[in-house]
Tab-separated table of C-alpha atoms in Angstrom:
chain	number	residue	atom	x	y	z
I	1	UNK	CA	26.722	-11.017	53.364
I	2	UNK	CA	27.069	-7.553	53.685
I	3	UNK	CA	23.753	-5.726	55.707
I	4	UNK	CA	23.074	-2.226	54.448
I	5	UNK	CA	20.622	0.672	55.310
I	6	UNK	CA	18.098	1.740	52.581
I	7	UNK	CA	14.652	2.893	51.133
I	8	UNK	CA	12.283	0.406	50.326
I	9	UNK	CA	8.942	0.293	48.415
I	10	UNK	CA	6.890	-1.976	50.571
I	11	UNK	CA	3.858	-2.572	48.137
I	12	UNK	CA	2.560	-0.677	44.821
I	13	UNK	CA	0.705	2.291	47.079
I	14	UNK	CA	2.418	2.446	50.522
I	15	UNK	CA	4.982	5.118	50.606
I	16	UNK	CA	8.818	4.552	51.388
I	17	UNK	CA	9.927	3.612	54.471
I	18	UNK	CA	13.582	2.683	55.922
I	19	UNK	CA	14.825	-0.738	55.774
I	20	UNK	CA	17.997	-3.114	55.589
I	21	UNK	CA	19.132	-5.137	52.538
I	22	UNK	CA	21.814	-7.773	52.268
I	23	UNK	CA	24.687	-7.546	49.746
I	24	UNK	CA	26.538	-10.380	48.133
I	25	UNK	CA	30.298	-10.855	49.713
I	26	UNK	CA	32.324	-9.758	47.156
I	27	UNK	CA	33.659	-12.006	44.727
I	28	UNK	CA	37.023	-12.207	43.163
I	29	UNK	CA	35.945	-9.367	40.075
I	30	UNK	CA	33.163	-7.574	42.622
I	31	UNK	CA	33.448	-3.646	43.833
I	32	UNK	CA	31.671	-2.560	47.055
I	33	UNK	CA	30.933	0.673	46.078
I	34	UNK	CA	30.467	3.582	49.463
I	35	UNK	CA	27.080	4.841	47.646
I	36	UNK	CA	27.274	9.032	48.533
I	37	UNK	CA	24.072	9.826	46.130
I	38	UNK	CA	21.222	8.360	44.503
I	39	UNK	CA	19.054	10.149	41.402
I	40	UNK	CA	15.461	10.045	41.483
I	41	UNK	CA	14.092	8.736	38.342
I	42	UNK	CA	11.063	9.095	37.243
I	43	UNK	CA	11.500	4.770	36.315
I	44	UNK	CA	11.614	4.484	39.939
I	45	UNK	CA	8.357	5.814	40.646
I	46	UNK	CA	6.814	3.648	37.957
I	47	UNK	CA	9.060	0.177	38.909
I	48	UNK	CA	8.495	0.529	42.613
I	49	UNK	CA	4.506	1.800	42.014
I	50	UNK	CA	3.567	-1.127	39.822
I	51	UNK	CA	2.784	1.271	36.908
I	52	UNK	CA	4.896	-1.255	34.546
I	53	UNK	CA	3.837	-4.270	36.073
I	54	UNK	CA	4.578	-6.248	39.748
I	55	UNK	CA	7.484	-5.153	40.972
I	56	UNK	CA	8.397	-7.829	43.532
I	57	UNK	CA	7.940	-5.899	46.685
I	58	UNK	CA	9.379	-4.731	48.689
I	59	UNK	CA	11.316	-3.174	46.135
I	60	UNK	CA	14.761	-1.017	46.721
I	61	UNK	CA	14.881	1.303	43.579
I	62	UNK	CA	17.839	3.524	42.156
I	63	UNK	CA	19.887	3.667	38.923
I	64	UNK	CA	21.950	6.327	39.283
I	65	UNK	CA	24.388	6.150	41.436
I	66	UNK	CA	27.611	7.641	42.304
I	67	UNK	CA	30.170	6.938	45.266
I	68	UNK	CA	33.286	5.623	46.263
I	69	UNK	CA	35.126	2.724	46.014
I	70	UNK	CA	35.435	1.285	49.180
I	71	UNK	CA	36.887	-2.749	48.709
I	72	UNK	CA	37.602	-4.327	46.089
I	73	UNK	CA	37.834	-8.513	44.746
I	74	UNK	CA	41.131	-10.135	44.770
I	75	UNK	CA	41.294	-10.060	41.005
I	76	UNK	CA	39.971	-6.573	39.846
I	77	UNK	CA	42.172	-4.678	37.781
I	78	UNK	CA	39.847	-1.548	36.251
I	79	UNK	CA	38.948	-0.067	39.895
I	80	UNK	CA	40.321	0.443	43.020
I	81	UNK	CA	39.471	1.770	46.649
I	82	UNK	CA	38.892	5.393	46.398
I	83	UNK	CA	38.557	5.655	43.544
I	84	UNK	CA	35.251	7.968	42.468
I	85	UNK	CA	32.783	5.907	40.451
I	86	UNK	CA	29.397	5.271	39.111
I	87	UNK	CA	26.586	2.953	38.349
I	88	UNK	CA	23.994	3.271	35.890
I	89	UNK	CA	20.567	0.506	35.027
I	90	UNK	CA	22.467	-2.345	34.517
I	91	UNK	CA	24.509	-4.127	36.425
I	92	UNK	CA	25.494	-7.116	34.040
I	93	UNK	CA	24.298	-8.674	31.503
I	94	UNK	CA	25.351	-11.536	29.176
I	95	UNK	CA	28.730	-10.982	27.500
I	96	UNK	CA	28.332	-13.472	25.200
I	97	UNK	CA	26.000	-12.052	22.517
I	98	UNK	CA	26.807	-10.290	19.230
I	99	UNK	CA	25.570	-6.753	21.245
I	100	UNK	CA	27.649	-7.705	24.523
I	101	UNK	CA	30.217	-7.997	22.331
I	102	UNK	CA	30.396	-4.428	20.559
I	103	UNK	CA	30.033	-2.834	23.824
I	104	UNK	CA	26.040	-2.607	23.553
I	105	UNK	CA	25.101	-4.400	26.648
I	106	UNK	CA	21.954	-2.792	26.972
I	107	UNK	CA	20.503	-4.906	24.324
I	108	UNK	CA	21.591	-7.870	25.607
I	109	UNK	CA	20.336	-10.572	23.294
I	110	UNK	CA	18.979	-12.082	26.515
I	111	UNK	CA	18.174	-9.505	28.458
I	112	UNK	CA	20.505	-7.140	30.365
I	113	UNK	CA	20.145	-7.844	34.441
I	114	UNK	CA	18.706	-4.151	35.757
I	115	UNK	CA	20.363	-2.570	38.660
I	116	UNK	CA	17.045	-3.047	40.817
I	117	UNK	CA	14.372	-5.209	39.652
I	118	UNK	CA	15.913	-7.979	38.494
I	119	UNK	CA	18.055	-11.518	39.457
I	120	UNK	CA	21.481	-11.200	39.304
I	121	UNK	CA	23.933	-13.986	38.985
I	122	UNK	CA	23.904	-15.245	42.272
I	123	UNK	CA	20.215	-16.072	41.944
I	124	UNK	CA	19.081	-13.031	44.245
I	125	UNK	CA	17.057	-9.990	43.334
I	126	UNK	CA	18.884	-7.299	42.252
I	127	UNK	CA	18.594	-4.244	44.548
I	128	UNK	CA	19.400	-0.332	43.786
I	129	UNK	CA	21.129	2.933	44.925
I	130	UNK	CA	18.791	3.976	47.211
I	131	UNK	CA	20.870	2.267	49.758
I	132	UNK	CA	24.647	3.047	51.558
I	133	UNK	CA	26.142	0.410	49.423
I	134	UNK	CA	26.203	-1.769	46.480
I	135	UNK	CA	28.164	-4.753	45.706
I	136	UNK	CA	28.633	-4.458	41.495
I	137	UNK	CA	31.265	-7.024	39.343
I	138	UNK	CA	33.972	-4.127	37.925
I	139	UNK	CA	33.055	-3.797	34.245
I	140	UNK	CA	29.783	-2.671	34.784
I	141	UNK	CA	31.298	-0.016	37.148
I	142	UNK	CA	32.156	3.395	35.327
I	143	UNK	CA	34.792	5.941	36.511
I	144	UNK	CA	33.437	9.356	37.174
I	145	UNK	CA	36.139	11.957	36.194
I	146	UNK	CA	37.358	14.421	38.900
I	147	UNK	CA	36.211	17.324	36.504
I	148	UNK	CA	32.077	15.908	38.052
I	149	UNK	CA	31.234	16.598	41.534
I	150	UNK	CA	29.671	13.295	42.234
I	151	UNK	CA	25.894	15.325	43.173
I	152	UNK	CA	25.534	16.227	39.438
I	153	UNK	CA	27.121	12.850	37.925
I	154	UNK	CA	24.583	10.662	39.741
I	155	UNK	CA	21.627	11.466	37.130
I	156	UNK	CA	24.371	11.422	34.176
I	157	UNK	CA	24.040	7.834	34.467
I	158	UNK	CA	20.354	7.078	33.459
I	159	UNK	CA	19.630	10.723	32.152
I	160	UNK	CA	23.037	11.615	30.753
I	161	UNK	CA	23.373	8.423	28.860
I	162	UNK	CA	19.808	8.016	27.833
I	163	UNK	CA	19.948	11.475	25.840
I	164	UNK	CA	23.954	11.262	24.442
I	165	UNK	CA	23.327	7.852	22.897
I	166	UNK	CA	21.047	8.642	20.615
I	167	UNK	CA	22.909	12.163	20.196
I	168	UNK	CA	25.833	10.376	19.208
I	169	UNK	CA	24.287	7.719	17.390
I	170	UNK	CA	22.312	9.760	14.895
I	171	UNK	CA	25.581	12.098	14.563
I	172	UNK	CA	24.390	15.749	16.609
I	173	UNK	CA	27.200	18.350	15.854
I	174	UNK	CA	28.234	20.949	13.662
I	175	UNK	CA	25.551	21.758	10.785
I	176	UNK	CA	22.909	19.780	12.533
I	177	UNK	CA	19.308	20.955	13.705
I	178	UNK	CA	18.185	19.119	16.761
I	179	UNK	CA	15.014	19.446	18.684
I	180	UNK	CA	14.776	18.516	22.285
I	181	UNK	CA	11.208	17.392	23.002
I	182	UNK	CA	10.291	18.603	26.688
I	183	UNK	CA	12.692	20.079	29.234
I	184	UNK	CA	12.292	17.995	32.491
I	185	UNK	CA	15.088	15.528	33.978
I	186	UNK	CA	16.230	14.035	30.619
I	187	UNK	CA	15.649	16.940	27.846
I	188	UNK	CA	17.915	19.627	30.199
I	189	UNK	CA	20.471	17.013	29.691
I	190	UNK	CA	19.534	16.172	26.100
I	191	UNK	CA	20.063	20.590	25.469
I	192	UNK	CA	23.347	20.395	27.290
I	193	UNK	CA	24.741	17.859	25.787
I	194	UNK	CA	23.484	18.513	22.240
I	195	UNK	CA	24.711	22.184	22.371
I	196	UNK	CA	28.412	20.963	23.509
I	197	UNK	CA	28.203	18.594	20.601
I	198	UNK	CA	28.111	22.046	18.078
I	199	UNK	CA	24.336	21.788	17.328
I	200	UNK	CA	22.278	23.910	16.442
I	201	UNK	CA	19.281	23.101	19.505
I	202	UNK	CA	15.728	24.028	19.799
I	203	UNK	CA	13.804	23.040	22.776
I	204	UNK	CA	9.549	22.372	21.709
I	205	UNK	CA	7.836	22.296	24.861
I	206	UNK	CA	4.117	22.708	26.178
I	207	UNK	CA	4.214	26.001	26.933
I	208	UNK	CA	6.987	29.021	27.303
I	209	UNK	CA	7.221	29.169	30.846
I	210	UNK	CA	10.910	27.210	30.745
I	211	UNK	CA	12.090	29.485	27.854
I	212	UNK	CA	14.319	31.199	30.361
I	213	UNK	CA	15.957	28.454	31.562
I	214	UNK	CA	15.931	26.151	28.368
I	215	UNK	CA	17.950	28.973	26.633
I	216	UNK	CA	20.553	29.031	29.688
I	217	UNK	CA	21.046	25.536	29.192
I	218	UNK	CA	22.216	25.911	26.143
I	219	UNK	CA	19.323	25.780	23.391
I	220	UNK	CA	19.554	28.648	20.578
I	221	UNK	CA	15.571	28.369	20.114
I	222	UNK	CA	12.292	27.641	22.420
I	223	UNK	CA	8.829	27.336	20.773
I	224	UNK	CA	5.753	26.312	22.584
I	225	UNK	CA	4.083	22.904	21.047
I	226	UNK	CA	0.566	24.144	22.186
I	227	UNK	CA	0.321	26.534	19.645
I	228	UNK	CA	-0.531	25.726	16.036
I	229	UNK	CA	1.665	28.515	14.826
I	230	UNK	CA	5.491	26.282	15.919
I	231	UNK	CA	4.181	22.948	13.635
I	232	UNK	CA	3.511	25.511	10.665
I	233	UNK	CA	6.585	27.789	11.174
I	234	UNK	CA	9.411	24.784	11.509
I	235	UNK	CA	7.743	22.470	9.031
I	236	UNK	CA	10.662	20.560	7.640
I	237	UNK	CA	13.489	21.616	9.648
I	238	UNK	CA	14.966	19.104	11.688
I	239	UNK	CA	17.592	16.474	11.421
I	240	UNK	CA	17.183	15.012	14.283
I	241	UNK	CA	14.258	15.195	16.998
I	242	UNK	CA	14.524	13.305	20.481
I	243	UNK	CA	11.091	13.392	22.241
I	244	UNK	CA	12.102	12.525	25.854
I	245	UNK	CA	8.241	12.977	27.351
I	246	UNK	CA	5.895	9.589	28.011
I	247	UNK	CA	2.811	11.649	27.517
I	248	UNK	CA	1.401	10.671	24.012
I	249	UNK	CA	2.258	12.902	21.239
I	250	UNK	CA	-0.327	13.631	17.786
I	251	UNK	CA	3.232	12.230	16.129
I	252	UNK	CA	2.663	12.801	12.321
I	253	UNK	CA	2.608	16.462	13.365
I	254	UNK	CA	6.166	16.432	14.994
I	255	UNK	CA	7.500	13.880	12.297
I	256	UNK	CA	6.431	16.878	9.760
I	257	UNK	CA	8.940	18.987	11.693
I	258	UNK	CA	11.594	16.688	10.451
I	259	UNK	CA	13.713	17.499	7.019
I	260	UNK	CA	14.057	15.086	4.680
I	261	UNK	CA	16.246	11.912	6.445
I	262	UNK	CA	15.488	12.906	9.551
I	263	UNK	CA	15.245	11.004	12.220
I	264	UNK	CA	12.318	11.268	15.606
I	265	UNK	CA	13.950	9.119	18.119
I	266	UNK	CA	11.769	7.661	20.753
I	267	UNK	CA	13.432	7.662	24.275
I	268	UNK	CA	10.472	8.637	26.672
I	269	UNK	CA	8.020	5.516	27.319
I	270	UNK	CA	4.241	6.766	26.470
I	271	UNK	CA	1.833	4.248	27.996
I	272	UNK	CA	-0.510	4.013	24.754
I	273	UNK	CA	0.438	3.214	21.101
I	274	UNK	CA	1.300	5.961	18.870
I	275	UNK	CA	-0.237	5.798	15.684
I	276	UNK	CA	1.757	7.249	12.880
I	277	UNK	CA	0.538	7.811	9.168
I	278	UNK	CA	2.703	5.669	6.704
I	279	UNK	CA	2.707	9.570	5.233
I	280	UNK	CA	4.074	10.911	7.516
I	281	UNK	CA	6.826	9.234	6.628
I	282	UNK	CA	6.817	8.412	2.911
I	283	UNK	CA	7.123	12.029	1.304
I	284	UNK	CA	10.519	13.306	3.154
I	285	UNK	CA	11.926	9.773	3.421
I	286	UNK	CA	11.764	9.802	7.335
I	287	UNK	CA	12.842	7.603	10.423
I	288	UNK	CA	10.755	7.198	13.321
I	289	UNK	CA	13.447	4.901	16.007
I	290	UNK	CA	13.968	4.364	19.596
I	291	UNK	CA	16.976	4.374	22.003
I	292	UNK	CA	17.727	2.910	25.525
I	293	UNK	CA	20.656	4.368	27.719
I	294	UNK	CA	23.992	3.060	26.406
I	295	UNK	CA	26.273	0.624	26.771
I	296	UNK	CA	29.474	0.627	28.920
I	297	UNK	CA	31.836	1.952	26.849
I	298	UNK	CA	29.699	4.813	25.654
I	299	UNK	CA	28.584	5.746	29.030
I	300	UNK	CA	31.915	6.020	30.063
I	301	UNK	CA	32.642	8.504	26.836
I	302	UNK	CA	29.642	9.998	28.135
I	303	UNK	CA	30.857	10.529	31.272
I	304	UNK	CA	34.539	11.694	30.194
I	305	UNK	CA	32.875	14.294	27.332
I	306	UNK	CA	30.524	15.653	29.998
I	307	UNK	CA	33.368	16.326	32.308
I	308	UNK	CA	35.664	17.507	29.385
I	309	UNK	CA	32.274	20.225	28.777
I	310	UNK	CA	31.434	21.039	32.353
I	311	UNK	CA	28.272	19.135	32.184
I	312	UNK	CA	26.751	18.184	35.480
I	313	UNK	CA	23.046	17.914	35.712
I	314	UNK	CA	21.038	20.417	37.469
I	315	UNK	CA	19.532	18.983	40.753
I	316	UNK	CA	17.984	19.683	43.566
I	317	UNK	CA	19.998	17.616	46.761
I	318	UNK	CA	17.459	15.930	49.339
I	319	UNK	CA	18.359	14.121	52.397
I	320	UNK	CA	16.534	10.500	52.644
I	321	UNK	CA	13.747	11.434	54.216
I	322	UNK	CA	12.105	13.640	51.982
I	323	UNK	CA	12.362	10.751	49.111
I	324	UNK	CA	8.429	10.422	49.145
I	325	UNK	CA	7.804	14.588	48.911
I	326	UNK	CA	10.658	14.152	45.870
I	327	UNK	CA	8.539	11.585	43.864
I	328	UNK	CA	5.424	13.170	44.545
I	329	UNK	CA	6.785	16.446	43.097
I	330	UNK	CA	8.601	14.657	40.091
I	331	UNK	CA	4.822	13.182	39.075
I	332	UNK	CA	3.733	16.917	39.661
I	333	UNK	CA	6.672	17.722	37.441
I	334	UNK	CA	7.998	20.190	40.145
I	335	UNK	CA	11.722	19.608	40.050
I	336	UNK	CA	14.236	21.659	37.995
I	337	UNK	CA	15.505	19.244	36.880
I	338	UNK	CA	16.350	16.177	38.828
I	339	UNK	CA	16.474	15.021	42.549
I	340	UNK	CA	19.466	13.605	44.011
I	341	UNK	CA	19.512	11.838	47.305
I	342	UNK	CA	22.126	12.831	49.966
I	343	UNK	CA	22.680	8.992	50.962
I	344	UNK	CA	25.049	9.912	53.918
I	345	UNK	CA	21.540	10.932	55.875
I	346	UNK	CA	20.547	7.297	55.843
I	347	UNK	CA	23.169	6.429	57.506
């Protein structure tokens, strides 16, 4: 066993506090992975503060992760020691399922095992990135290409992935409307990457007061979903919407943004049910669907497209021990856009 420094969650409502966690000896297809930052996600704050149910505390949090190789098993072939790589929410899963197989681990058929929060193989709790090292088996490690400074891949690979899956999936590009709902640490990404796809991208938010910003980022429109005016004006528009906010939306209005086939894809978690109007649906012939991160092989496209487009996410670098100001200013939603831990100042 490997001992490592690293952030804890003691219980639902203390704050964070330094600790030690022990990581598996690596196996024959294992990576020890030199973690150099850790994104704050806002799944973090809800894992590690009970908000989704007991956690298991104390809890070490973190899915995205980014660092260097720094040993590798006896038998691993994809990675090896310096090499710059990254690790998103899961850490294995399966491989033996119909989804496993076509690369879409994240729907493992019995459940994928999480980065933090879970039991891995070896029967122990899984533990995350906010730590100086992780012990991960090699095909659920993804390269980061030297086009990313590893600060502004570390979010790519929760909040990246979590906005280019359904991107790709529901075909963003050329000729296509697509409305980002909310700009905060996933819908910046979701603009990005839906502008270098060759969309044409409108951000709906609250109010105006990111206009400046969201049309930096790359949207070509930026209406404000607080007034009445926006639902009226872009009334059957849209191909695709992604609503990346967990507040609870009055959805029948933003599915009535949608053209006909279009799609509102679900990839923020709102605590309450949504209840949607059958038509809402009916008359236009439209999709409401859900999406969670990606599997392997499309986060690594992710990864390789966002360094092919310059795409890093914009962050704000903290050193360990401000992690508890971080997450009390992501619940205040004062970040622009995500927080990524400077792990060497744990050590």
């Amino acid at each position: 066993m490997l001992t490592v420094k690293a952030i804890a969650a003691p219980s639902a409502t203390e704050p964070l506090v330094p600790t030690t966690v022990e990581r598996r000896d690596l196996g024959p297809h294992d990576v020890l992975i030199a973690i150099h930052y850790a994104g704050i996600c806002h799944s973090d704050i809800h894992t590690a503060r009970g908000e989704w149910g007991p956690a298991g505390w104390p809890i070490v949090v973190g899915h995205e992760i980014a660092g260097v190789v720094a040993e590798v098993g006896s038998d691993v072939t994809r990675h090896a020691v310096g090499d710059r790589v990254g690790v998103g929410c899961m850490v294995d899963s399966c491989r033996e399922c119909d989804n496993c197989r076509r690369g879409l681990e994240q729907y493992c058929a019995q459940g994928n095992i999480g980065t933090y929060g879970s039991v891995g193989r070896d029967g122990r709790p899984t533990a995350g990135g906010y730590s100086t090292h992780i012990v991960v088996t090699e095909d659920f490690v993804l390269r980061i290409p030297e086009g990313l400074a590893l600060d502004v891949a570390a979010p790519l690979l929760c909040a990246g992935i979590t906005l280019y899956s359904p991107l790709s999936h529901w075909g963003a590009g050329p000729g296509k409307k697509v409305a980002i709902v909310g700009l905060g640490g996933l819908g910046h990404m979701g603009v990005k990457i839906a502008h270098a796809m060759g969309a044409e991208v409108t951000v709906l938010s609250q109010s105006l007061k990111k206009r400046e910003d969201g049309l930096r980022l790359g949207a070509d429109h930026y209406y404000a979903t607080s007034d009445p005016a926006t639902f009226e004006s872009l009334a059957g528009t849209f191909d695709l919407i992604v609503n990346t906010v967990s507040a609870n939306l009055e959805m029948d209005a933003y599915l009535g943004l949608l053209a006909v086939d279009g799609t509102l894809v679900e990839v923020g978690a709102p605590e309450h049910p949504m209840p949607v109007s059958a038509f809402a649906l009916i008359p236009a012939r439209r999709s409401l669907a859900g999406s969670m991160i990606g599997g392997i092989p499309e986060t690594q496209a992710m990864l390789d497209f966002c360094a092919e487009h310059g795409l890093g996410a914009e962050i704000e670098v903290i050193s360990a021990d401000r992690v508890n100001e971080a997450w009390d200013r992501v619940v205040a939603s004062d970040v622009r856009y995500r927080f990524v831990i400077d792990v060497a100042t744990l050590a």
